[in-house]
Coordinates of C-alpha atoms and ligand atoms in Angstrom, one line a residue:
M1 CA -19.0 -40.1 9.3
F2 CA -18.5 -36.4 8.7
R3 CA -18.6 -34.1 11.7
E4 CA -21.9 -32.3 12.4
D5 CA -20.5 -28.9 11.5
F6 CA -18.7 -30.2 8.4
A7 CA -18.3 -27.3 5.9
W8 CA -20.0 -28.5 2.7
G9 CA -18.9 -26.0 0.2
V10 CA -18.0 -24.9 -3.3
A11 CA -14.9 -23.0 -4.5
T12 CA -14.2 -20.4 -7.2
S13 CA -11.7 -17.7 -7.8
A14 CA -12.2 -14.0 -8.6
Y15 CA -10.5 -13.9 -12.0
Q16 CA -12.2 -17.0 -13.3
I17 CA -15.7 -15.8 -12.7
E18 CA -16.1 -12.1 -12.0
G19 CA -15.7 -10.4 -15.3
T20 CA -15.2 -6.6 -15.5
D21 CA -17.1 -3.4 -15.8
P22 CA -15.8 -0.2 -17.5
D23 CA -16.7 1.6 -14.3
D24 CA -15.3 -0.8 -11.7
G25 CA -12.0 1.0 -10.9
R26 CA -10.1 -2.3 -11.1
G27 CA -6.4 -2.3 -12.1
K28 CA -4.9 -4.5 -14.8
C29 CA -3.6 -7.9 -13.8
I30 CA -1.1 -10.3 -15.3
W31 CA -3.8 -12.5 -16.7
D32 CA -5.3 -9.6 -18.6
T33 CA -1.9 -9.2 -20.3
F34 CA -1.4 -12.9 -20.8
S35 CA -4.8 -13.2 -22.6
E36 CA -4.0 -10.1 -24.7
E37 CA -0.8 -11.8 -25.7
G38 CA -2.8 -14.8 -27.0
H39 CA -1.9 -17.5 -24.5
T40 CA -5.5 -18.4 -23.4
R41 CA -6.8 -20.1 -26.5
G42 CA -8.3 -16.9 -27.9
D43 CA -10.6 -16.4 -24.8
N44 CA -10.4 -13.8 -22.1
A45 CA -12.1 -13.2 -18.8
S46 CA -13.5 -9.8 -19.4
V47 CA -17.0 -11.2 -19.0
A48 CA -16.4 -14.8 -17.8
C49 CA -19.5 -15.7 -15.7
D50 CA -20.3 -12.0 -15.2
H51 CA -20.5 -12.9 -11.5
M52 CA -19.8 -9.3 -10.5
H53 CA -23.2 -8.4 -11.9
R54 CA -25.0 -11.6 -11.1
Y55 CA -23.8 -12.6 -7.7
K56 CA -27.2 -12.1 -6.1
E57 CA -28.6 -14.7 -8.5
D58 CA -25.6 -17.0 -7.9
F59 CA -25.9 -16.9 -4.1
A60 CA -29.6 -17.5 -4.3
L61 CA -28.8 -20.6 -6.4
M62 CA -26.2 -21.7 -3.9
K63 CA -28.8 -21.5 -1.2
E64 CA -31.3 -23.5 -3.3
L65 CA -28.7 -26.2 -3.7
G66 CA -28.1 -26.3 0.0
I67 CA -24.5 -25.1 -0.1
R68 CA -23.3 -24.0 3.3
A69 CA -19.7 -22.6 2.7
Y70 CA -18.1 -20.7 -0.1
R71 CA -14.4 -20.4 -0.8
F72 CA -14.0 -17.4 -3.1
S73 CA -11.1 -15.0 -3.7
V74 CA -10.6 -11.3 -3.8
N75 CA -8.8 -9.9 -6.9
W76 CA -5.9 -7.9 -5.6
C77 CA -6.2 -5.4 -8.4
R78 CA -9.8 -4.5 -7.5
I79 CA -8.7 -3.5 -4.0
L80 CA -5.3 -1.9 -4.9
P81 CA -5.3 -1.2 -8.6
N82 CA -1.5 -0.7 -8.6
G83 CA -0.8 -3.4 -6.0
T84 CA 0.0 -0.8 -3.4
G85 CA -1.0 2.8 -2.5
E86 CA -4.4 4.0 -3.6
I87 CA -7.4 1.9 -2.5
N88 CA -10.3 1.4 -4.9
P89 CA -13.5 2.0 -2.8
K90 CA -15.7 0.4 -5.5
G91 CA -13.8 -2.9 -5.1
I92 CA -14.2 -2.8 -1.3
A93 CA -17.9 -2.0 -1.6
M94 CA -18.5 -4.8 -4.1
Y95 CA -16.8 -7.5 -2.0
R96 CA -18.6 -6.3 1.2
D97 CA -21.9 -6.4 -0.6
M98 CA -21.1 -9.9 -1.9
I99 CA -20.1 -11.2 1.5
M100 CA -23.3 -9.7 3.1
E101 CA -25.3 -11.4 0.4
M102 CA -23.6 -14.7 1.0
R103 CA -24.3 -14.5 4.7
A104 CA -28.0 -13.5 4.0
N105 CA -28.3 -16.8 2.1
G106 CA -26.8 -18.8 5.0
I107 CA -23.4 -19.3 3.3
E108 CA -20.2 -19.1 5.4
P109 CA -17.5 -17.1 3.5
F110 CA -13.9 -18.4 3.3
L111 CA -11.9 -15.6 1.7
T112 CA -8.7 -16.4 -0.3
M113 CA -6.4 -13.4 -0.7
Y114 CA -4.4 -14.4 -3.7
H115 CA -5.6 -16.7 -6.4
W116 CA -3.1 -15.6 -9.0
D117 CA -4.4 -12.1 -10.1
L118 CA -1.1 -10.2 -9.6
P119 CA -1.4 -6.5 -10.4
Q120 CA 0.4 -5.8 -13.6
A121 CA 2.0 -2.8 -12.0
L122 CA 3.8 -5.1 -9.6
E123 CA 4.8 -7.5 -12.4
D124 CA 6.3 -4.6 -14.2
K125 CA 8.6 -4.1 -11.2
G126 CA 9.7 -7.7 -11.3
G127 CA 6.6 -9.5 -9.9
W128 CA 7.3 -12.3 -7.4
L129 CA 11.0 -12.0 -8.1
N130 CA 11.3 -8.5 -6.6
P131 CA 11.6 -8.9 -2.8
E132 CA 9.5 -5.7 -2.3
I133 CA 6.5 -7.9 -3.1
V134 CA 6.6 -9.3 0.4
D135 CA 5.7 -5.9 1.9
A136 CA 3.3 -5.1 -0.9
F137 CA 1.4 -8.3 0.0
G138 CA 1.5 -7.3 3.7
E139 CA -0.1 -3.9 2.8
Y140 CA -2.8 -5.7 0.9
A141 CA -3.4 -8.0 3.9
K142 CA -3.8 -5.0 6.1
V143 CA -6.5 -3.6 3.8
I144 CA -8.2 -7.0 3.7
A145 CA -8.3 -7.3 7.5
E146 CA -9.5 -3.7 8.0
N147 CA -12.3 -4.0 5.5
F148 CA -13.5 -7.6 5.8
S149 CA -12.6 -9.2 9.1
D150 CA -15.8 -7.9 10.7
I151 CA -17.9 -10.0 8.3
V152 CA -15.5 -12.8 7.4
E153 CA -13.9 -15.2 10.0
N154 CA -11.9 -17.6 7.8
F155 CA -9.1 -16.5 5.5
F156 CA -6.6 -18.3 3.2
T157 CA -3.5 -16.4 2.2
I158 CA -2.2 -18.0 -1.0
N159 CA -3.6 -20.5 -3.4
E160 CA -1.3 -23.1 -4.8
P161 CA 2.2 -21.6 -4.4
Q162 CA 3.4 -24.5 -6.6
C163 CA 1.5 -23.1 -9.6
I164 CA 2.5 -19.5 -9.0
V165 CA 6.2 -20.5 -9.2
G166 CA 6.1 -23.6 -11.4
L167 CA 3.6 -22.5 -14.0
G168 CA 4.1 -18.7 -13.8
Y169 CA 7.9 -18.6 -13.7
V170 CA 9.5 -22.0 -14.5
T171 CA 7.5 -23.3 -17.5
G172 CA 5.7 -20.1 -18.3
V173 CA 2.4 -21.9 -19.1
H174 CA 0.6 -19.5 -16.7
A175 CA 0.8 -15.7 -16.5
P176 CA 3.2 -13.9 -16.4
G177 CA 4.6 -16.6 -18.7
R178 CA 8.2 -16.2 -17.8
K179 CA 10.8 -18.9 -18.0
L180 CA 13.5 -17.9 -15.5
P181 CA 16.7 -19.6 -14.4
L182 CA 16.4 -22.0 -11.5
E183 CA 18.1 -19.6 -9.1
D184 CA 15.5 -17.0 -9.7
T185 CA 12.6 -19.4 -9.3
F186 CA 13.9 -20.5 -5.9
K187 CA 14.1 -16.8 -4.9
I188 CA 10.5 -16.4 -6.0
S189 CA 9.4 -19.4 -4.0
I190 CA 10.9 -17.9 -0.9
N191 CA 9.3 -14.5 -1.6
V192 CA 5.9 -16.2 -2.0
M193 CA 6.3 -17.9 1.4
K194 CA 7.5 -14.7 3.1
A195 CA 4.5 -13.0 1.6
H196 CA 2.3 -15.6 3.2
G197 CA 4.0 -15.1 6.6
T198 CA 3.7 -11.3 6.4
A199 CA 0.1 -11.6 5.4
V200 CA -0.7 -13.9 8.4
K201 CA 0.9 -11.3 10.7
K202 CA -0.9 -8.3 9.1
L203 CA -4.2 -10.1 9.0
R204 CA -4.1 -10.8 12.7
E205 CA -2.7 -7.4 13.6
F206 CA -5.4 -5.4 11.8
A207 CA -8.4 -7.8 12.2
R208 CA -11.3 -6.3 14.0
R209 CA -11.9 -9.6 15.9
P210 CA -10.1 -12.9 16.2
I211 CA -10.0 -14.6 12.8
K212 CA -8.8 -18.0 11.5
I213 CA -6.1 -18.3 8.8
G214 CA -5.0 -21.0 6.5
Y215 CA -2.8 -21.7 3.4
A216 CA -3.9 -23.6 0.3
P217 CA -1.1 -25.5 -1.4
T218 CA -1.6 -28.4 -3.9
C219 CA 0.1 -31.4 -5.2
T220 CA -0.4 -34.7 -7.1
V221 CA -0.6 -37.4 -4.4
A222 CA 1.7 -40.4 -4.2
I223 CA -0.7 -43.3 -3.6
P224 CA 0.5 -46.5 -2.2
A225 CA -0.2 -49.3 -4.7
S226 CA -1.3 -51.6 -1.8
E227 CA -1.9 -51.0 1.8
S228 CA 1.1 -52.9 3.0
P229 CA 3.3 -50.9 5.4
E230 CA 6.1 -51.1 2.9
D231 CA 4.1 -49.5 0.1
I232 CA 2.7 -46.9 2.4
E233 CA 6.1 -45.8 3.5
A234 CA 7.4 -45.9 0.0
A235 CA 4.6 -43.6 -1.1
R236 CA 5.1 -41.3 1.8
E237 CA 8.8 -41.1 1.1
K238 CA 8.1 -40.2 -2.5
Y239 CA 5.4 -37.7 -1.7
F240 CA 7.6 -35.5 0.5
R241 CA 10.7 -35.7 -1.8
M242 CA 11.7 -33.0 -4.3
S243 CA 11.9 -33.9 -7.9
D244 CA 15.4 -33.9 -9.4
K245 CA 14.0 -32.6 -12.7
G246 CA 14.8 -28.9 -12.8
N247 CA 11.8 -27.9 -14.9
N248 CA 9.4 -29.7 -12.5
W249 CA 11.0 -28.8 -9.2
A250 CA 8.2 -26.6 -7.9
W251 CA 5.7 -29.4 -8.1
N252 CA 6.2 -30.8 -4.6
V253 CA 4.8 -30.7 -1.1
A254 CA 7.7 -30.4 1.2
W255 CA 9.4 -27.2 -0.2
F256 CA 6.2 -25.2 0.1
S257 CA 4.7 -26.7 3.3
D258 CA 7.5 -27.7 5.6
P259 CA 8.8 -24.1 6.1
V260 CA 5.3 -22.7 6.5
L261 CA 4.0 -25.5 8.8
L262 CA 7.1 -26.9 10.4
G263 CA 9.5 -24.0 10.3
E264 CA 12.2 -25.8 8.3
F265 CA 13.1 -26.4 4.7
P266 CA 13.4 -30.0 3.6
A267 CA 17.0 -31.3 4.0
Q268 CA 16.8 -33.5 0.9
G269 CA 15.7 -30.5 -1.2
L270 CA 18.3 -28.2 0.3
E271 CA 21.0 -30.7 -0.7
L272 CA 19.6 -31.5 -4.1
F273 CA 19.3 -27.9 -5.2
K274 CA 22.2 -26.4 -3.1
D275 CA 23.7 -24.7 -6.2
Y276 CA 20.5 -22.8 -6.9
I277 CA 19.1 -21.9 -3.5
P278 CA 19.8 -18.4 -2.2
E279 CA 20.8 -17.8 1.4
I280 CA 17.9 -18.3 3.7
T281 CA 18.2 -16.6 7.1
K282 CA 16.8 -17.5 10.5
E283 CA 14.6 -14.3 10.2
D284 CA 13.3 -15.5 6.8
I285 CA 12.2 -18.8 8.4
E286 CA 10.7 -17.1 11.4
L287 CA 8.6 -14.9 9.1
I288 CA 7.5 -17.8 7.0
H289 CA 6.6 -20.0 10.0
Q290 CA 3.7 -18.1 11.4
P291 CA 1.1 -20.1 13.5
I292 CA -1.9 -20.8 11.4
D293 CA -5.2 -22.4 12.3
F294 CA -5.7 -24.9 9.5
V295 CA -4.3 -26.0 6.2
G296 CA -6.1 -26.3 2.9
Q297 CA -5.3 -29.0 0.4
N298 CA -6.3 -28.7 -3.3
I299 CA -6.2 -32.3 -4.5
Y300 CA -7.3 -33.7 -7.8
N301 CA -5.3 -36.8 -8.6
G302 CA -2.2 -38.8 -8.0
Y303 CA 0.1 -41.6 -9.2
Y304 CA 0.9 -45.0 -7.7
I305 CA 4.0 -46.0 -5.8
K306 CA 5.2 -49.3 -4.4
A307 CA 8.2 -50.3 -2.4
G308 CA 10.9 -51.4 -4.8
S309 CA 13.2 -54.3 -4.4
N310 CA 16.2 -52.2 -3.4
G311 CA 14.5 -50.5 -0.5
K312 CA 13.5 -47.5 -2.7
Y313 CA 10.2 -46.5 -4.1
E314 CA 9.1 -47.5 -7.6
D315 CA 6.4 -46.0 -9.9
V316 CA 3.5 -48.3 -10.7
P317 CA 2.3 -47.4 -14.2
M318 CA -1.4 -46.9 -14.8
Y319 CA -3.1 -49.5 -16.9
P320 CA -3.9 -48.8 -20.6
G321 CA -7.2 -46.9 -20.9
F322 CA -7.0 -45.6 -17.3
P323 CA -10.1 -43.4 -16.5
Q324 CA -9.6 -39.7 -17.1
T325 CA -11.4 -36.4 -16.9
G326 CA -12.3 -34.0 -19.7
V327 CA -8.9 -32.3 -19.3
N328 CA -7.1 -35.7 -19.2
W329 CA -6.4 -35.9 -15.5
P330 CA -6.5 -39.4 -14.1
V331 CA -9.4 -40.4 -11.9
M332 CA -8.2 -41.9 -8.7
S333 CA -10.3 -41.2 -5.6
E334 CA -7.8 -42.7 -3.1
C335 CA -5.6 -39.6 -3.7
L336 CA -8.0 -37.7 -1.3
Y337 CA -7.6 -40.2 1.5
W338 CA -3.8 -40.5 1.2
G339 CA -3.4 -36.8 0.6
I340 CA -5.2 -36.0 3.8
R341 CA -3.6 -38.8 5.8
F342 CA 0.0 -37.9 4.7
A343 CA -0.6 -34.2 5.3
Y344 CA -2.3 -34.8 8.7
E345 CA 0.4 -37.2 9.9
R346 CA 3.2 -34.7 9.0
Y347 CA 1.6 -31.4 9.9
H348 CA -1.0 -32.1 12.6
L349 CA -3.3 -29.3 11.6
P350 CA -7.0 -29.3 10.8
I351 CA -7.6 -29.8 7.1
Y352 CA -10.0 -28.4 4.6
I353 CA -10.1 -29.8 1.1
T354 CA -10.0 -26.4 -0.5
E355 CA -10.5 -27.8 -4.1
N356 CA -11.5 -31.0 -5.7
G357 CA -13.6 -31.7 -8.7
M358 CA -13.7 -32.8 -12.3
A359 CA -13.9 -31.3 -15.8
C360 CA -16.3 -33.0 -18.2
H361 CA -17.4 -32.3 -21.7
D362 CA -20.7 -31.1 -20.5
C363 CA -23.4 -29.9 -22.9
I364 CA -27.1 -29.1 -22.8
S365 CA -29.1 -32.2 -23.7
V366 CA -32.2 -32.4 -25.8
D367 CA -34.3 -32.2 -22.7
G368 CA -32.7 -28.9 -21.8
K369 CA -30.9 -30.3 -18.8
V370 CA -27.2 -31.0 -18.3
H371 CA -26.5 -34.7 -17.4
D372 CA -23.1 -35.4 -15.9
P373 CA -23.1 -38.9 -14.5
N374 CA -19.3 -39.1 -14.7
R375 CA -18.9 -36.1 -12.4
Q376 CA -21.5 -37.6 -10.0
D377 CA -19.6 -40.9 -9.9
F378 CA -16.3 -39.1 -9.5
L379 CA -17.5 -37.0 -6.6
D380 CA -19.1 -39.9 -4.9
R381 CA -15.9 -41.8 -4.9
Y382 CA -13.7 -38.8 -3.9
I383 CA -16.0 -37.6 -1.1
S384 CA -16.2 -41.1 0.2
A385 CA -12.4 -41.2 0.4
V386 CA -12.6 -38.0 2.5
E387 CA -15.1 -39.8 4.8
R388 CA -12.6 -42.7 5.2
A389 CA -10.1 -40.2 6.5
C390 CA -12.7 -38.7 8.9
D391 CA -13.6 -42.2 10.1
E392 CA -9.9 -42.9 10.9
G393 CA -9.7 -39.9 13.1
M394 CA -8.2 -37.2 10.9
D395 CA -9.4 -33.7 11.6
V396 CA -11.1 -32.8 8.3
R397 CA -13.3 -29.7 8.7
G398 CA -14.8 -29.2 5.2
Y399 CA -14.8 -29.9 1.5
F400 CA -15.0 -27.2 -1.2
L401 CA -16.0 -28.6 -4.6
W402 CA -14.3 -27.1 -7.5
S403 CA -16.3 -25.4 -8.9
F404 CA -19.6 -23.8 -8.5
T405 CA -20.0 -22.6 -12.0
D406 CA -18.1 -23.4 -15.2
N407 CA -15.5 -20.7 -15.6
F408 CA -12.4 -19.3 -17.2
E409 CA -9.9 -22.1 -16.8
W410 CA -6.7 -20.1 -17.1
E411 CA -4.5 -21.0 -20.2
Q412 CA -7.3 -23.3 -21.4
G413 CA -9.7 -20.4 -21.7
F414 CA -13.3 -21.8 -21.6
H415 CA -12.2 -25.3 -22.5
G416 CA -12.6 -27.4 -19.3
R417 CA -16.0 -27.2 -17.6
F418 CA -15.5 -27.9 -13.9
G419 CA -18.8 -26.5 -12.6
I420 CA -21.7 -28.2 -11.0
V421 CA -23.7 -25.4 -12.6
Y422 CA -23.4 -25.1 -16.4
V423 CA -22.8 -21.6 -17.8
D424 CA -23.8 -20.8 -21.4
F425 CA -21.0 -18.3 -22.0
R426 CA -22.9 -16.7 -24.9
T427 CA -25.7 -15.5 -22.6
G428 CA -24.5 -16.1 -19.0
K429 CA -27.5 -18.4 -18.4
R430 CA -26.9 -20.9 -15.5
I431 CA -28.3 -24.5 -15.5
P432 CA -27.6 -26.6 -12.5
K433 CA -26.2 -29.9 -13.7
D434 CA -27.5 -33.2 -12.3
S435 CA -24.4 -33.4 -10.0
A436 CA -25.6 -30.1 -8.3
Y437 CA -28.9 -31.7 -7.3
W438 CA -27.0 -34.9 -6.3
Y439 CA -24.6 -32.8 -4.1
K440 CA -27.6 -31.2 -2.4
T441 CA -28.7 -34.6 -1.2
V442 CA -25.2 -35.4 0.0
I443 CA -25.1 -32.2 2.0
E444 CA -28.6 -32.6 3.4
S445 CA -27.7 -36.1 4.6
N446 CA -24.2 -35.1 5.8
G447 CA -22.7 -37.7 3.5
G448 CA -25.4 -40.3 4.2
T449 CA -26.4 -40.7 0.6
L450 CA -23.0 -41.4 -0.8
A451 CA -23.1 -44.7 -2.7
S452 CA -19.5 -45.7 -2.4
T453 CA -18.9 -47.5 0.8
R454 CA -15.5 -47.2 2.3
E455 CA -14.4 -50.5 0.8
Q456 CA -15.7 -49.7 -2.7
A457 CA -14.1 -46.3 -2.8
T458 CA -10.6 -47.6 -2.1
G459 CA -11.0 -51.2 -3.0
C460 CA -11.8 -50.5 -6.6
S461 CA -8.5 -48.9 -7.2
L462 CA -6.5 -51.5 -5.3
N463 CA -8.0 -54.1 -7.5
R464 CA -6.5 -52.3 -10.5
F465 CA -3.2 -54.0 -9.8
E466 CA -4.5 -57.5 -9.1
Ligands
FCB1 C1 -6.5 -25.5 -9.6 C2 -6.7 -24.0 -9.5 C3 -8.1 -23.6 -9.9 C4 -8.7 -24.3 -11.1 C5 -8.5 -25.8 -10.8 C6 -9.1 -26.7 -11.9 O1 -5.2 -25.7 -9.8 O2 -6.5 -23.5 -8.2 O3 -8.1 -22.2 -10.1 O4 -8.0 -24.0 -12.2 O5 -7.2 -26.1 -10.6

């Protein structure tokens, strides 16, 4: 059972949907540059879903689909075109109007401050590697609090620090596309977490009323191959370890969540990477470890782990032809249950699933509709796994389906349709997919229409190994 006030929502991010306007006063961000340099499959987000001109239509559609909560982000360069200094009043006015419009449609706003649109002006000064970014982010947080806290109660600071560091600066697959030495990437990770801590302080200091603040990390979940206590502990052990592969180090939970939520860096990681980690002071940890109200978890998939014969964990390979999404991510709904359970047992904070969903090769059928049975089946299983966590007493406050509309999927350009609303990118036309109407019934029944029972949702994957 979901709680009565469960936040049934959808999620998006500014850069992926808004588009631009010659007159919008927005500054340039690293993804503009990255697209110009040709790293986004020939696509760019100058129009995207044109949400900045169509948000009234989009919120009316959300209302029609029964959606009650909306996790969206603010583009830093719309507010502070150079990252610091001069404020762009048009950006403030646009987001205020958007938020008022959401509210008028009965949709509760959840504002994310940073979903990867770093002002190019700051990247030119070293980006997340330059320690000055911590104060710059604090300045941005002050502006956010002063201008939006009267109409927004729930805030997230940073989306997926793992991707900011790992994809932006280790592998360079995301903007700004840099491949830096390990030492630098550890410094960046600490700057990101200090920026989070500074933002929490500034948001609270300048908010016009008491607000709630969270953080939205991600990871691929280690799923126990069976529910034996040994396999569960093996999976937990693996989930909170740091990888020993240098180019994949940022893809982990403990490094980015333990300092923020527990006030300590993971000992195993400190030891493993001791030659690369800069000095971390007591003051740094105090700044990073600010009290927050809830934690977001962006969870899409996982991998299977069992207890090995020598007391260590072992990978359990997926069987040939394992189900996968339109962007080749494995489909394994148990990741939501275990992701919530492991996070809740370690951090003891209320949880929102801040992102979860599926890319499909959607298209308009001959009947003019968009049929997406795979997404509906996926969501049914995944949301049922959230329900299992609720039934077992974990404090899950809401679920934000990624995403409302198809959108600009970063380095993939427009390849990868994650929306429950189809967007024809030639015209901007929106067509709710079958899954959107299905989600409406799930919301209206507070989960009552989910077809997967608890046993089916988890049992089906456990059977995979029998
Ligand atoms: C997450 C991102 C989001 C979107 C989904 C598919 O990692 O936060 O912007 O790209 O993946």
